[in-house]
Coordinates of C-alpha atoms in Angstrom, one line a residue:
X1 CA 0.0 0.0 0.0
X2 CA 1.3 3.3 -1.2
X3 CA 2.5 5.1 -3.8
X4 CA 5.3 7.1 -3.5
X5 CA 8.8 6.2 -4.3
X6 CA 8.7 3.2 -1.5
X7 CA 5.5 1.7 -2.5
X8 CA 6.7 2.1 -6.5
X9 CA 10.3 0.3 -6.1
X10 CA 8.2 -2.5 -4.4
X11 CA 5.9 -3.3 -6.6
X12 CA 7.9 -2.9 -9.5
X13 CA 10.6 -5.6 -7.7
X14 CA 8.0 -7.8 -7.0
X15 CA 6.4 -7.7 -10.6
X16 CA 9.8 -8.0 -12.2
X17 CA 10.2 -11.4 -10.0
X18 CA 6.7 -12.3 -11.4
X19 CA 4.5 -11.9 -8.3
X20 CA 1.0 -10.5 -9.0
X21 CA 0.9 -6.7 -7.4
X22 CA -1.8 -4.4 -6.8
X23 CA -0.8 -1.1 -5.6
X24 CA -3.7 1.1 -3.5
X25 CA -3.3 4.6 -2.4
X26 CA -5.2 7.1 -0.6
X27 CA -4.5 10.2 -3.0
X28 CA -2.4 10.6 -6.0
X29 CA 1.0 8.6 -7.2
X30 CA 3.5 10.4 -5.5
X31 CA 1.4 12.6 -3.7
X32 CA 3.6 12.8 -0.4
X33 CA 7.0 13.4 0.5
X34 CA 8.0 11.2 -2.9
X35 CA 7.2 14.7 -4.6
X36 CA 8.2 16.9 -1.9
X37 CA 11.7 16.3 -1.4
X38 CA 14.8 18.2 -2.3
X39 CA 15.1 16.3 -5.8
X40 CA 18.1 15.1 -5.4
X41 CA 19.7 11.4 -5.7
X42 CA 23.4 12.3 -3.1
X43 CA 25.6 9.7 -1.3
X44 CA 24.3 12.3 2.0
X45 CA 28.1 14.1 2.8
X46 CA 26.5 15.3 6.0
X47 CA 25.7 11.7 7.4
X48 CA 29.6 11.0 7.4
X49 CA 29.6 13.4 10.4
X50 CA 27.0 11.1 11.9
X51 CA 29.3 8.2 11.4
X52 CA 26.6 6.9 8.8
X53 CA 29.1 5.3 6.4
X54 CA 27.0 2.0 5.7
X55 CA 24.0 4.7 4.8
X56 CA 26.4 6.5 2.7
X57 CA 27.8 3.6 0.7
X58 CA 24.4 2.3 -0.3
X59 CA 23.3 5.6 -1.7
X60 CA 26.2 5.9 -3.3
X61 CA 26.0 2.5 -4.7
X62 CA 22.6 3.5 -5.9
X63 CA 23.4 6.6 -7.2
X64 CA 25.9 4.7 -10.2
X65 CA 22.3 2.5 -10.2
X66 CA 20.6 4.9 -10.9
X67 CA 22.5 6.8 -13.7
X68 CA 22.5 3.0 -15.6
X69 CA 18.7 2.5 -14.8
X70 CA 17.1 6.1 -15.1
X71 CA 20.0 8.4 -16.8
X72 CA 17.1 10.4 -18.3
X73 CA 16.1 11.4 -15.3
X74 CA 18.8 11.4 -12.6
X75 CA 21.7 13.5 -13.9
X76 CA 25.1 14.1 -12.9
X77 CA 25.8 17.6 -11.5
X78 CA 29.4 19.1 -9.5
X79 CA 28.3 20.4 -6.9
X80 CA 30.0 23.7 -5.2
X81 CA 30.1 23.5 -0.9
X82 CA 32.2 27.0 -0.1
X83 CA 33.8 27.2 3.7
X84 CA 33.6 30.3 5.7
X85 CA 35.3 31.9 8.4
X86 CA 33.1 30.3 11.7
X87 CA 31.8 27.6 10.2
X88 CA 31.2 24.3 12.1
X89 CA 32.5 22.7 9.0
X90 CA 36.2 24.2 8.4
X91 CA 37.5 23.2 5.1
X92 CA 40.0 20.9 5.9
X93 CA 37.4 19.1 7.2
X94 CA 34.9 19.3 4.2
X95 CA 38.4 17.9 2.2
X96 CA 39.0 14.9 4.4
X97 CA 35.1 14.0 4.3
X98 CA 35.2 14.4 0.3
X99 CA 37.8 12.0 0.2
X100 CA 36.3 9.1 2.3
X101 CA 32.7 10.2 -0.1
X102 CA 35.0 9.5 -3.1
X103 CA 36.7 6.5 -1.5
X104 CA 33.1 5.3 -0.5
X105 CA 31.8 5.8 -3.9
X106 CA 35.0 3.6 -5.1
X107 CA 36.1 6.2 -6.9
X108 CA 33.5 5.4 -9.7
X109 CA 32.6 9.3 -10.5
X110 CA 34.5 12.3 -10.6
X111 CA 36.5 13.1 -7.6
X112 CA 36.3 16.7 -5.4
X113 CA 38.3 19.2 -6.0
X114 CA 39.5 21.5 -3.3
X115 CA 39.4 25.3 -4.5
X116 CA 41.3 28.5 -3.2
X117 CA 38.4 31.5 -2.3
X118 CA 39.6 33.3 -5.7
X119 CA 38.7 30.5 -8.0
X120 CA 36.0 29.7 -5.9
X121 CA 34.8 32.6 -6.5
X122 CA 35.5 32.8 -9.9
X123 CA 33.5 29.6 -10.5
X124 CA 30.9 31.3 -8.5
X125 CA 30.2 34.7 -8.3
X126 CA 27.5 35.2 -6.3
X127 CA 29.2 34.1 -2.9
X128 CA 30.5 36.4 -0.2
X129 CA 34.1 36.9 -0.5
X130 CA 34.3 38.3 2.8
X131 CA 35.3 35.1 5.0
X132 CA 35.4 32.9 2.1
X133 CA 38.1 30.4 2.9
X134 CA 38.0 28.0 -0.2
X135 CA 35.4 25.5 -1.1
X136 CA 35.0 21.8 -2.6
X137 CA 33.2 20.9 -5.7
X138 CA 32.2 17.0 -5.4
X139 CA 29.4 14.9 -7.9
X140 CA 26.2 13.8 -6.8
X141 CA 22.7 14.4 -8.9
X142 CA 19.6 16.3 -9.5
X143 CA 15.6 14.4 -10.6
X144 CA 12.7 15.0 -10.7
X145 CA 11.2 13.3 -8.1
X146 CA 7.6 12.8 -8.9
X147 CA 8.5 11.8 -12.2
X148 CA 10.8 9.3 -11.0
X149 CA 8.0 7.8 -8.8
X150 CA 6.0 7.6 -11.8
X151 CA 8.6 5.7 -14.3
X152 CA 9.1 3.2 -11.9
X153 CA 5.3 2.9 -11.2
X154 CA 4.7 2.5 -15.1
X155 CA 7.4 0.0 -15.1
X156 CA 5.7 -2.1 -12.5
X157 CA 2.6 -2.0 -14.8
X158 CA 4.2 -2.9 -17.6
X159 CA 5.5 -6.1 -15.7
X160 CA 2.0 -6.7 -14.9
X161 CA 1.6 -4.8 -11.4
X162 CA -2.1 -3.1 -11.0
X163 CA -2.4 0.4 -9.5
X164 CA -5.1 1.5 -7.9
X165 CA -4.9 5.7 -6.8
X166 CA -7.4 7.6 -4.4
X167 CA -8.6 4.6 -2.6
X168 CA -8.1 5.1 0.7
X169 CA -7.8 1.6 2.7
X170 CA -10.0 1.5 5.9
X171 CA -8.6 -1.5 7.6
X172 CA -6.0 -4.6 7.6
X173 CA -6.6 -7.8 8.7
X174 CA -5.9 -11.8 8.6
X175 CA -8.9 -14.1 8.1
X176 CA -7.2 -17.9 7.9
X177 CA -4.0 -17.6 5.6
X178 CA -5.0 -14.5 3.9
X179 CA -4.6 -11.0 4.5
X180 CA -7.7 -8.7 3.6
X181 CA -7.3 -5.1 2.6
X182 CA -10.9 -3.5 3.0
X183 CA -10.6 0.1 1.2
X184 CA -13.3 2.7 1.6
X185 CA -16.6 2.3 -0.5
X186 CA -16.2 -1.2 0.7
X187 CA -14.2 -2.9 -1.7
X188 CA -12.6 -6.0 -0.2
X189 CA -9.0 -7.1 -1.2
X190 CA -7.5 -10.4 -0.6
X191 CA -3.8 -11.0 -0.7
X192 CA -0.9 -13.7 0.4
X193 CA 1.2 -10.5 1.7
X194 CA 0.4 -6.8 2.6
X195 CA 3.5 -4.0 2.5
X196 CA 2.9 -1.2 3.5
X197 CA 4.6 1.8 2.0
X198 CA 2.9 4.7 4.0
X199 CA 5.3 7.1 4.4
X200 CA 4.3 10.1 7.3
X201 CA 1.0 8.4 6.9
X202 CA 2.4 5.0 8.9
X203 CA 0.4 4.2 11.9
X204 CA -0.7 2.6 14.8
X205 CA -4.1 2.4 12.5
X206 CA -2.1 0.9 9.7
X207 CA 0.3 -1.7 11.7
X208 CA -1.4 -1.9 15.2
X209 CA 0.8 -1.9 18.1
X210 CA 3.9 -1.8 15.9
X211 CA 2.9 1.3 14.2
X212 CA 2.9 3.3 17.4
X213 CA 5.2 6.2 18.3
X214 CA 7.6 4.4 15.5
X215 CA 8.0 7.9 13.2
X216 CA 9.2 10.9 14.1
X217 CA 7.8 13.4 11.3
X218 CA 10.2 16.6 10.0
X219 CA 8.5 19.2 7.8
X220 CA 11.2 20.5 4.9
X221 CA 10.0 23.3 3.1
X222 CA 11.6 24.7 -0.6
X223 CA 11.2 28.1 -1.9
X224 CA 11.2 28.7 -6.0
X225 CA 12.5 32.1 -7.4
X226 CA 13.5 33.1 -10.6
X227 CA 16.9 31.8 -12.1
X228 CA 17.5 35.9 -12.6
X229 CA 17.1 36.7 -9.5
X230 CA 19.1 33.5 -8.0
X231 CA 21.6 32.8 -11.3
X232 CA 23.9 30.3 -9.4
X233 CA 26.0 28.6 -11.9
X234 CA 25.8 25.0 -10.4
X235 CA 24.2 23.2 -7.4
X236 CA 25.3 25.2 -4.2
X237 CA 25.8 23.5 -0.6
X238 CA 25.3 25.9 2.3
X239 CA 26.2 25.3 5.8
X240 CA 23.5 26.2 8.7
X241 CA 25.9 27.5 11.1
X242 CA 25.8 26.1 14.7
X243 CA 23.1 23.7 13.5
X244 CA 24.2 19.7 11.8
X245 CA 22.6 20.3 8.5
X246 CA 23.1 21.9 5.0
X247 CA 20.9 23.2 2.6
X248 CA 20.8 23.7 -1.1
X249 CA 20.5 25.8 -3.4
X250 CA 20.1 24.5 -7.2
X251 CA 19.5 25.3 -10.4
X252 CA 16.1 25.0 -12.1
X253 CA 16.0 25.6 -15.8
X254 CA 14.3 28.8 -15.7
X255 CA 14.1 28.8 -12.1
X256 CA 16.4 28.4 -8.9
X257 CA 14.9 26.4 -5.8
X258 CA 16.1 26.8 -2.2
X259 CA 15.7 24.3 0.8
X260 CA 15.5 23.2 3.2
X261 CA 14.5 23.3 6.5
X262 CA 13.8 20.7 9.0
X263 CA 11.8 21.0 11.9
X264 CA 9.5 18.7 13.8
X265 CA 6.0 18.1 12.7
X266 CA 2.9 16.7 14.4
X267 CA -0.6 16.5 12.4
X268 CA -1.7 15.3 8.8
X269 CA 1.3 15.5 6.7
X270 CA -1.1 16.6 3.4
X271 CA -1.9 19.4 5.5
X272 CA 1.8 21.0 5.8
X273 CA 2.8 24.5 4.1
X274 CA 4.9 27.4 4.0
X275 CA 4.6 29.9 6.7
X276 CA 6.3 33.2 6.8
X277 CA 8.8 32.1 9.2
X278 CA 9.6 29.1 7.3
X279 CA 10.5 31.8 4.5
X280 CA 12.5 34.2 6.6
X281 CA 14.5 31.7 8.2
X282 CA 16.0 30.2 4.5
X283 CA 16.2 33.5 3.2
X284 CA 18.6 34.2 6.5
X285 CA 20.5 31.3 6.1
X286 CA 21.1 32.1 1.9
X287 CA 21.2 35.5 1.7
X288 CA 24.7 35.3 4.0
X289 CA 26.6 32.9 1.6
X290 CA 24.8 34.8 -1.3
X291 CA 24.3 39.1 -0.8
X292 CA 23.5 39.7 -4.3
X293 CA 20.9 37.1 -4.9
X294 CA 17.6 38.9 -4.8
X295 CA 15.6 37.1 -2.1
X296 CA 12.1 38.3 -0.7
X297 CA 8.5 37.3 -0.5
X298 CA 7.9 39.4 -3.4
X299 CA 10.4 37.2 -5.5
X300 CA 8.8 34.1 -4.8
X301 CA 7.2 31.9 -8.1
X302 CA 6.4 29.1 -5.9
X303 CA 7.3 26.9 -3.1
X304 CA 6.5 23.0 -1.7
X305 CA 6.2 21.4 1.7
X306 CA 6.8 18.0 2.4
X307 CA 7.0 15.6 5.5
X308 CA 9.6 13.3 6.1
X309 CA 8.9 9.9 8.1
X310 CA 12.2 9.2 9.8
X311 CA 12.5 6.2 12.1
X312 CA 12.9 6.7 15.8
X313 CA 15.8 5.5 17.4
X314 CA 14.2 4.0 20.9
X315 CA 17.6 5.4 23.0
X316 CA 17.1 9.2 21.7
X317 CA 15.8 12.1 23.3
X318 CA 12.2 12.6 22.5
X319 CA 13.6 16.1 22.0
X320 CA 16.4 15.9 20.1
X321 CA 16.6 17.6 16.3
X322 CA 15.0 16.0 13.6
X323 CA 17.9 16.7 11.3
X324 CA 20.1 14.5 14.0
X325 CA 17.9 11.6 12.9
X326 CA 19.2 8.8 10.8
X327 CA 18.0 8.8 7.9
X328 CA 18.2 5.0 7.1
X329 CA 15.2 3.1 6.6
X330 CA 13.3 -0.2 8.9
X331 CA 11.5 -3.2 7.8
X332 CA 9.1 -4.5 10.4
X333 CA 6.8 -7.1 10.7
X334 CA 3.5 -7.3 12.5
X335 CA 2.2 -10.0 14.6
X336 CA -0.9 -10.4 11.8
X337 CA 2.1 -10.6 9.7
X338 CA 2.3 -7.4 7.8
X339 CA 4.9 -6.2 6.4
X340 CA 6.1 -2.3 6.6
X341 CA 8.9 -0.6 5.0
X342 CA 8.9 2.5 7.1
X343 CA 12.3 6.0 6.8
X344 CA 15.2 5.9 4.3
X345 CA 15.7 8.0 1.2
X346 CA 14.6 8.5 -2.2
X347 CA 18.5 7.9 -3.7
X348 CA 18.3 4.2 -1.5
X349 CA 14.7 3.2 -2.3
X350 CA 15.5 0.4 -5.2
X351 CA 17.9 -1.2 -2.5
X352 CA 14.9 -1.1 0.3
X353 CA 12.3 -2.7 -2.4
X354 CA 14.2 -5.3 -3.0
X355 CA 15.4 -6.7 0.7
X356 CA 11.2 -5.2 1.4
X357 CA 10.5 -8.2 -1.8
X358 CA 13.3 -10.5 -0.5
X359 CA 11.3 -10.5 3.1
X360 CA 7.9 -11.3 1.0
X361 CA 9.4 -14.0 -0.7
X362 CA 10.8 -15.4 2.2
X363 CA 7.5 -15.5 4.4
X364 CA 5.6 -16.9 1.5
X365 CA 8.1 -19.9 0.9
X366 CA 8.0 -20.5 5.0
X367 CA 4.4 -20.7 4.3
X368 CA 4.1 -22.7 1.3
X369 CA 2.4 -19.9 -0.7
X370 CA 4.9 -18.5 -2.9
X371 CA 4.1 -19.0 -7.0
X372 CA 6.4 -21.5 -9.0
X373 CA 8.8 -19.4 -11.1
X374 CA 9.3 -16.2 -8.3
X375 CA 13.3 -15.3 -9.1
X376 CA 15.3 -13.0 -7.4
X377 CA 15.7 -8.9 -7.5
X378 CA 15.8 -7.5 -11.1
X379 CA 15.8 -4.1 -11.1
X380 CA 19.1 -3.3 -11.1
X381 CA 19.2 -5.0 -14.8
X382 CA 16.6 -3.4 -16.2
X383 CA 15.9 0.5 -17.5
X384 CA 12.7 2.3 -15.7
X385 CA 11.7 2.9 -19.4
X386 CA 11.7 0.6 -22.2
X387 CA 13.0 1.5 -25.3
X388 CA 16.2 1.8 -27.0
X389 CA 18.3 5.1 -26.1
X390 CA 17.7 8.0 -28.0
X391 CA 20.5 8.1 -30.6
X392 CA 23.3 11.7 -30.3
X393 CA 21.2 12.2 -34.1
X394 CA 18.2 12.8 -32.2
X395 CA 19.1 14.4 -29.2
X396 CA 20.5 17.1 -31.9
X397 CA 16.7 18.2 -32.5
X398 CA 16.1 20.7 -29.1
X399 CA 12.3 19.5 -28.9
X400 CA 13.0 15.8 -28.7
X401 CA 15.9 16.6 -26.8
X402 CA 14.2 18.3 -24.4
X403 CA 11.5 15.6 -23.6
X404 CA 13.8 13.1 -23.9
X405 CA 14.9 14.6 -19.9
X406 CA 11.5 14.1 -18.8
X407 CA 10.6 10.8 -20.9
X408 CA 13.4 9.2 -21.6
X409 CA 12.8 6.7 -24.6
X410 CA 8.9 7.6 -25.0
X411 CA 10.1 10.9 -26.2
X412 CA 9.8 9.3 -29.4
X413 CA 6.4 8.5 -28.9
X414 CA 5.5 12.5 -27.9
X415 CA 7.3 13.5 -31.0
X416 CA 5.2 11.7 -33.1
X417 CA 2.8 13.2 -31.9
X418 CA 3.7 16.8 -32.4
X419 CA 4.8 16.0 -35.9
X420 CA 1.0 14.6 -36.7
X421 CA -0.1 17.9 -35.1
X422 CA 2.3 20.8 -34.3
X423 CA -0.3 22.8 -32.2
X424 CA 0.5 19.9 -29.3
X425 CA 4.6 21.4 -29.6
X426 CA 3.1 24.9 -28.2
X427 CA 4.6 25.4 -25.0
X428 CA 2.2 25.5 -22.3
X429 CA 3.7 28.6 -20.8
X430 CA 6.2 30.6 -22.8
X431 CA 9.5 30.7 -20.7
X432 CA 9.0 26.8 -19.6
X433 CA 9.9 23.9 -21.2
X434 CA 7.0 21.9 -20.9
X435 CA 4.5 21.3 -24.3
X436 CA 0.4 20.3 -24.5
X437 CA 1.6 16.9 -26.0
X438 CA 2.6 16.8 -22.3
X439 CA -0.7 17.3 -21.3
X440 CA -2.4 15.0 -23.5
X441 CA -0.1 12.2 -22.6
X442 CA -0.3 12.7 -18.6
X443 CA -4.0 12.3 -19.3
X444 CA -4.2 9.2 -21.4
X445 CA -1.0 7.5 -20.6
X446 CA 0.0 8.3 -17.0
X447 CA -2.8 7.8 -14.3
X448 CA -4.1 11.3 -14.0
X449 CA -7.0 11.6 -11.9
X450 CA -7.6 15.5 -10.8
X451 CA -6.0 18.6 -12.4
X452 CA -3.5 19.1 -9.3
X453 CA -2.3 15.7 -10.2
X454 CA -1.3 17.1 -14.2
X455 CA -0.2 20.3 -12.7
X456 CA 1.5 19.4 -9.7
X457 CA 3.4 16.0 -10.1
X458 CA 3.2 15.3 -14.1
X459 CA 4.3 18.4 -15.1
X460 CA 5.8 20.6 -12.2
X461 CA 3.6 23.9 -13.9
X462 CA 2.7 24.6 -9.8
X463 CA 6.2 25.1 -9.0
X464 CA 7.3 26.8 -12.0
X465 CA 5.2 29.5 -13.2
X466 CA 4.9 32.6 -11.6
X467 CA 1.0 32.3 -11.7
X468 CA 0.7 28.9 -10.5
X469 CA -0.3 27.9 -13.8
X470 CA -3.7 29.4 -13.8
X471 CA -3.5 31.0 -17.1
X472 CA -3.5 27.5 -18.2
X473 CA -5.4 25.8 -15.5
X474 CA -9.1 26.1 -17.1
X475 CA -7.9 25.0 -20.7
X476 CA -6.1 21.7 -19.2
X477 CA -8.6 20.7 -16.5
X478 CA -11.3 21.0 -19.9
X479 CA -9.1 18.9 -21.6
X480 CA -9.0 16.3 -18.4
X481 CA -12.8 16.4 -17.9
X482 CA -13.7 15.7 -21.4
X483 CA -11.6 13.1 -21.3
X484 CA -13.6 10.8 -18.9
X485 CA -16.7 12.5 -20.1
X486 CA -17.4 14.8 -17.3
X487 CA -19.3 18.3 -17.1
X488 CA -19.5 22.3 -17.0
X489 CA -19.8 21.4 -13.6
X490 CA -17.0 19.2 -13.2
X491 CA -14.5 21.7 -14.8
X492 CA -15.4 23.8 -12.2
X493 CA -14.6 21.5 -9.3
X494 CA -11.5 20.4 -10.7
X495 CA -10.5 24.2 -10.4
X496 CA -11.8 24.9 -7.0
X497 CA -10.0 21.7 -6.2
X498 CA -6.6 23.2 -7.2
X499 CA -7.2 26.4 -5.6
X500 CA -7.4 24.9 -2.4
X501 CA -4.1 22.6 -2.8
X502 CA -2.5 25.2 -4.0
X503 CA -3.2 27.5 -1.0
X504 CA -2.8 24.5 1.4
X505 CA 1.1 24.1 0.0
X506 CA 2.2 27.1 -1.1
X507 CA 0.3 29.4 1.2
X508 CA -0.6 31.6 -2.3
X509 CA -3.8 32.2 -3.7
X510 CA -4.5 31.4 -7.4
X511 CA -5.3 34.2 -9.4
X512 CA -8.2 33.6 -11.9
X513 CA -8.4 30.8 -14.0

């Protein structure tokens, strides 16, 4: 049950090994922290402080993954971490922990460099040369994240996997040497095996006495601006003095996204925004590493909010810092004999669908239910989307080259498209890259349900136009409606509907539409 990212890499591992998957969730694919996060696939430098090397060898490990898997959409990037005068990370420091992250990633991408403050300066302009004592450049990578959930969703499917979105499951629970799944509207589901995906939405309600007091929730909170007013020339690490965390600040196309924060949370994770505090403390924290970057509420395009589910330690302090929390991932077992896959991180979630599937397979063998034929993990083998590699001939045309970052091989398919009929090449919003053959294909092709789920997690127009996308929003929730034969009536709800997410996470209100 679930899917985001967690949820996805399970049932695409366990439809690759020929088990028979249904995915259920409450909301949209991806609708939680698996679009929500910081979009970024990284080893986790910081966690070497923590003495996390184990957690940063697997991501790393996943990371070359990864590129083989998903190149289309997780890309290589140097990323620039500048040392200041005071900071709890000194740069002879940041050198030594570069080299265990290379020595740790067995020296399988491009090493860090150690810069002098004039050419670290000179690779970035925008920092504060006052205190500036030299900086790193190291790799790690950028994605999108909602659209990685979704390849590796579709991939499931095309292995056979079922998903089932905005069916909210009521209740778990064993009759004889079956599990039943009993989702609202009363539709009964009846499985070998249950796993349980939930993200922040784990629970007592979910899991029973396992569930409880098992997550410790931390709200992270991103802020969009124009690439104008933020034009770093390469993803940027900044310290947060006296505290054990970094943030980022990254490039974005058209755009530049800052984040993030990390504070505890308590309610319903669909229900966290951006407050004004939340805004004035990552300004703060930017605006001394970058003076000249124009940052203010007034330059804001957009922001996100998203809860992370990170797994209590039982010997910490009930009141320690979120951001001291591992951030390695559990697999648990109830005594009905559920199965939960609870923490960890987008870069490691292949890795924690397969030893999730290995546990599965296991229990059904000790049980004499597992299917003749079930093999073992496959997904590191196999590309999240089929298709041969677009050729270096193709990539030279800018429109097929530019959907091939989003779609990877089924770029083709789009192209086609646009070539039949050239008004579906019209970019949705002029200074964005995104097209309405885009729109058409997250309708048909890609599970879309409600207009926030085109908008927000097929194509990211929520966090990249200045508007929100409502210039746009009537004409593509028209062209949603009609396609499952809805109404007037229902154009209008789909609307409304948006307005309301979009105040909930972005704490903006949508112009007219």
């Amino acid at each position: 049950m679930g899917a985001g990212i967690a949820g996805a890499g399970v049932a695409r591992d366990a439809a690759l090994r020929g088990l028979r998957v249904l995915v259920v969730e409450a909301r949209d694919l991806a609708f939680g922290t698996s679009s929500r996060s910081s979009r970024l696939i990284h080893g986790g430098v910081r966690y070497l402080e923590q003495g996390e090397l184990g957690l940063v060898y697997e991501a790393l490990r996943e990371r070359r993954l990864l590129y083989k898997i998903a190149g289309h959409i997780v890309q290589p990037a140097r990323f620039l971490f500048p040392a200041y005068r005071g900071d709890r990370l000194p740069l002879w420091k940041l050198r030594i922990g570069l080299s265990l992250y290379d020595a740790l990633s067995l020296y399988r991408s491009h090493g860090h460099r150690v810069l002098r403050p004039a050419a670290a300066h000179a690779l970035e302009p925008l920092l504060r040369e006052e205190g500036l004592r030299g900086a790193v450049t190291y790799e790690d990578a950028v994605t999108d994240d909602a659209r990685l959930t979704l390849a590796t969703l579709q991939d499931a499917r095309r292995h056979g996997a079922q998903v089932l979105t905005y069916a909210p499951v009521v209740a778990i629970r064993r009759e004889g040497e079956v599990q039943v799944v009993e989702l609202d509207g009363g539709l009964r589901v009846q499985a070998r095996a249950v796993v349980v995906a939930a993200g922040p939405w784990t629970s007592e309600r979910l899991l029973g006495v396992a569930g409880a007091h098992l997550l410790a929730l931390s709200r992270g909170i991103h802020l969009v601006l124009r690439a104008t007013d933020v034009p770093v020339r390469q993803p940027l690490v900044v310290q947060a003095q006296q505290e054990r965390r970094i943030l980022f600040v990254v490039p974005w196309g058209a755009r530049t996204y800052l984040g993030t924060t990390d504070t505890a949370y308590v309610g319903d994770p669909a229900a966290s925004g951006v407050t004004a505090a939340d805004t004035d403390e990552l300004f703060a924290l930017i605006g001394k590493v970058l003076p000249r970057a124009v940052l203010g509420r007034d330059r804001i395009v957009s922001a996100w909010s998203g809860v992370r589910p990170l797994v209590r330690d039982e010997h910490a302090a009930s009141g320690d810092p979120t951001a001291e929390i591992s951030r390695s991932h559990r697999i648990l077992e109830t005594a009905e004999g559920v199965i939960a896959v609870v923490g960890g991180k987008l870069t490691t979630y292949r890795s924690m669908a397969e030893e999730t599937v290995d546990r599965v397979v296991r229990r059904l063998r000790q049980r004499g239910q597992l299917p003749a034929g079930i093999g073992r993990c496959q997904t590191h083998r196999h590309p999240l989307v089929a298709g041969l590699p677009l050729s270096a001939e193709e990539l030279q045309d800018p429109r097929m080259g530019d959907l091939a970052q989003r779609h990877g091989p089924l770029a083709r398919q789009l192209y086609s498209q646009i070539q039949a009929d050239p008004r579906l090449g019209a970019r949705i919003i002029d200074d964005l890259p995104y097209c309405w053959a885009e729109v058409e294909h997250a309708i048909r092709h890609e599970g879309a349900v409600h207009l926030e789920d085109v908008m927000r997690r097929r194509i990211p127009l929520a966090l990249t136009d200045e508007g929100l996308g409502a210039r746009v929003a009537r004409e593509v929730a028209t062209r949603l409606v009609t396609a499952w034969g809805g109404s007037a009536a229902d154009i209008e709800a789909e609307l409304q509907r948006y307005r309301e997410a979009m105040v909930v996470e972005t704490g903006r209100t949508l112009g007219p539409c």
